[in-house]
Amino acid sequence: MSKQVKWVKEDPNNRFVFWPTEEMKKRAWVSDESIYAEAAKDPVAFWAARAREGLDWFQEWTETYQWNPPYFKWFVNGKINASYNALDRHVKSWRKNKAAIIWEPESVDEPSRVLTYNDLYREVNKFANVLKSLGVKKGDRIGIYLPMIPEVQIAMLACARIGAIHSVVFSAFSGESLRSRMEDAEAKVLVTADGYYRRGKVVNLKPNADVGVENTKIEKVIVVKRAGNTVNMVAGRDLWWHELMKKATLYCKPEPMDSEEMLFTLYTSGTTGKPKGIVHNVGGYLTVALWTSKWDFDLHDDDIFWCTADIGWITGHTYACYGPLLNGATILVYEGALNFPEVDRWWEIVEKYGVTIFYTAPTAIRMILRWGEEWPKKHDLSSIRLLGTVGEPINQDAWMWYFNHIGGGRCPVIDTWWQTETGATLINSLPGIGPFIPTVAGRSFPGATHDILDEKGEPLGIGEGGYLVQKSPFAPGMLRGVYKDPERYKTQYWSTYGEKIYYTSDGAIKWDEMGNIRLTGRVDDVMKVAGHRLSTAEVENALTQHTSVAECAVVAAPHDVKGEVPVAFVVLKQGFTSSPELENSLVQQVVKAIGPTAKPAKIILTDALPKTRSGKIMRRILKALVKGETVGDVMTLMNPETVEDLKRKVGYSK
Ligand code: WTA
């Protein structure tokens, strides 16, 4: 560790604390600590300055922030277009021929694709015209069910250009998951692909898309030819992307959108079985997407920014599409698996393109770490100058390994806390300011205010664990609602501490006087499985659809690599008996209903679930069992004897 000694200090808790070097400070967009105090003095003015400086508005807003709890608006009456800001203004500048997207296919034998800003601009304009020619109008919802190919960014930006609302669904989600989302969104068009590559094999996407379209309002399905696999095209409904694009005209006027009109919805898991459509509006989202990309990752024109998240998640939306493109940056997009053909594929890509900013999830780091440091060592990773993580708390070992073996001990690790709901990062250290502390995400982004409260709503002191909340003025990129479900918006986010305090459902600890925060994980029934957000209730819904299941409860169990995995406790209906085939068919039921990410790690068949006298399943007990924690008092249960039985089955005997 000799190289970085000059910027390593130890804190009183015997924990490494890294500070930016002079060189990092010099390069950084922000390196003066006073930015925090300045923004805190007048957050509304701070965001107004950011929105004005960073974005081109067709019409300036008349009011910066309006708050009618639990609703708020930003840049009221401002007119803006996302696609114009991500493309047109760069095309009018020297960036016209700069690479916007470098795309790496999974197959090493296939050539990569580079789209300059001008290329991307043309494709987006053309696809916007394609959508229009199919009758898509401002406000219509468009489903996007695509793998990581440039057509995904093209489709998103084309929707944004004409004011259509995109709703991207993760391509590894099942057809049934797609259908429930498309049904709720009442989408008119679906954009999908024939297939894509995963670990050298073609995954047929189109059959899933067909399931997703059934009994929805989708009129047209546009299919990108990616893998060349045979697909069934439904006459009158299904159209090939490349054929439509051939005929499309080159320019489409960007639609001036009201700042508070919708840019997209993205479905995410909550505590019930039904995913909710998180609503993001144009003006506020663009402001935070742009500035967090620029400041968190210290994004400059000569950077190559690689965010490994799939576009189906909010991280993909904000940091593999909108944020960097608004900044006129170059992004790298990789289609395939991180371990194909070998476990050093990511490092091969970093070396090949000279990636400078690398942003991934702790679960991936833990997996790579297990494969050993010899894999990254085979490659020259010296182009990297900044590392990021997102999605779940990062353990110290993974942080240190990432810092040493990927960052070569030179690069700050920016641990970014945020949610689908927040639209962009909200708690993290800034590269020119620091400090970078393993397991401590950092401070609230300038202009955002968080607090950690106890159950009664009292603010907690340093070192005390409680619940993370956000206070007004809420960061401009925060959700504006749950699609078609205002009640859920209110109960989920604005009921725990009232309508004036945004409740995150995350546990957190105030780390120090400076305002650094350590996140400790979700406090509700939302799991993070290999970085994927899933609800235990969704898995339960899937299982109860199986003919053999009388009742079930799913809880998250800790996992060394994936962070968390679902474990299912299942009571079978009479007449069904346990067998490996039956267990497998239960697992397959979940895969079919949700997708492989939700696969239960273990199915525990039991005669009964622990219940209160009023018949409520005691999840607290099941959670304690899978975590190996003390179960506590079971005497209030209707059936305390089941706990003993379950202890044996889980393999836990405290
Ligand atoms: C968790 C992902 C600790 C958190 C952008 C949050 C984190 C949920 C971090 C949102 C982090 C995200 N440290 N926990 N740096 N980042 N989380 O909607 O529990 O997929 O509530 O958004 O991920 O997950 P989502």
XYZ file of C-alpha atoms in Angstrom, residues 548 572-578:
8
model
C -49.560 -27.918 -4.988
C -48.384 -28.202 0.453
C -52.031 -28.888 -0.207
C -53.366 -32.218 0.952
C -52.604 -35.011 -1.461
C -49.215 -33.592 -2.467
C -46.038 -35.067 -1.055
C -42.531 -33.751 -1.052
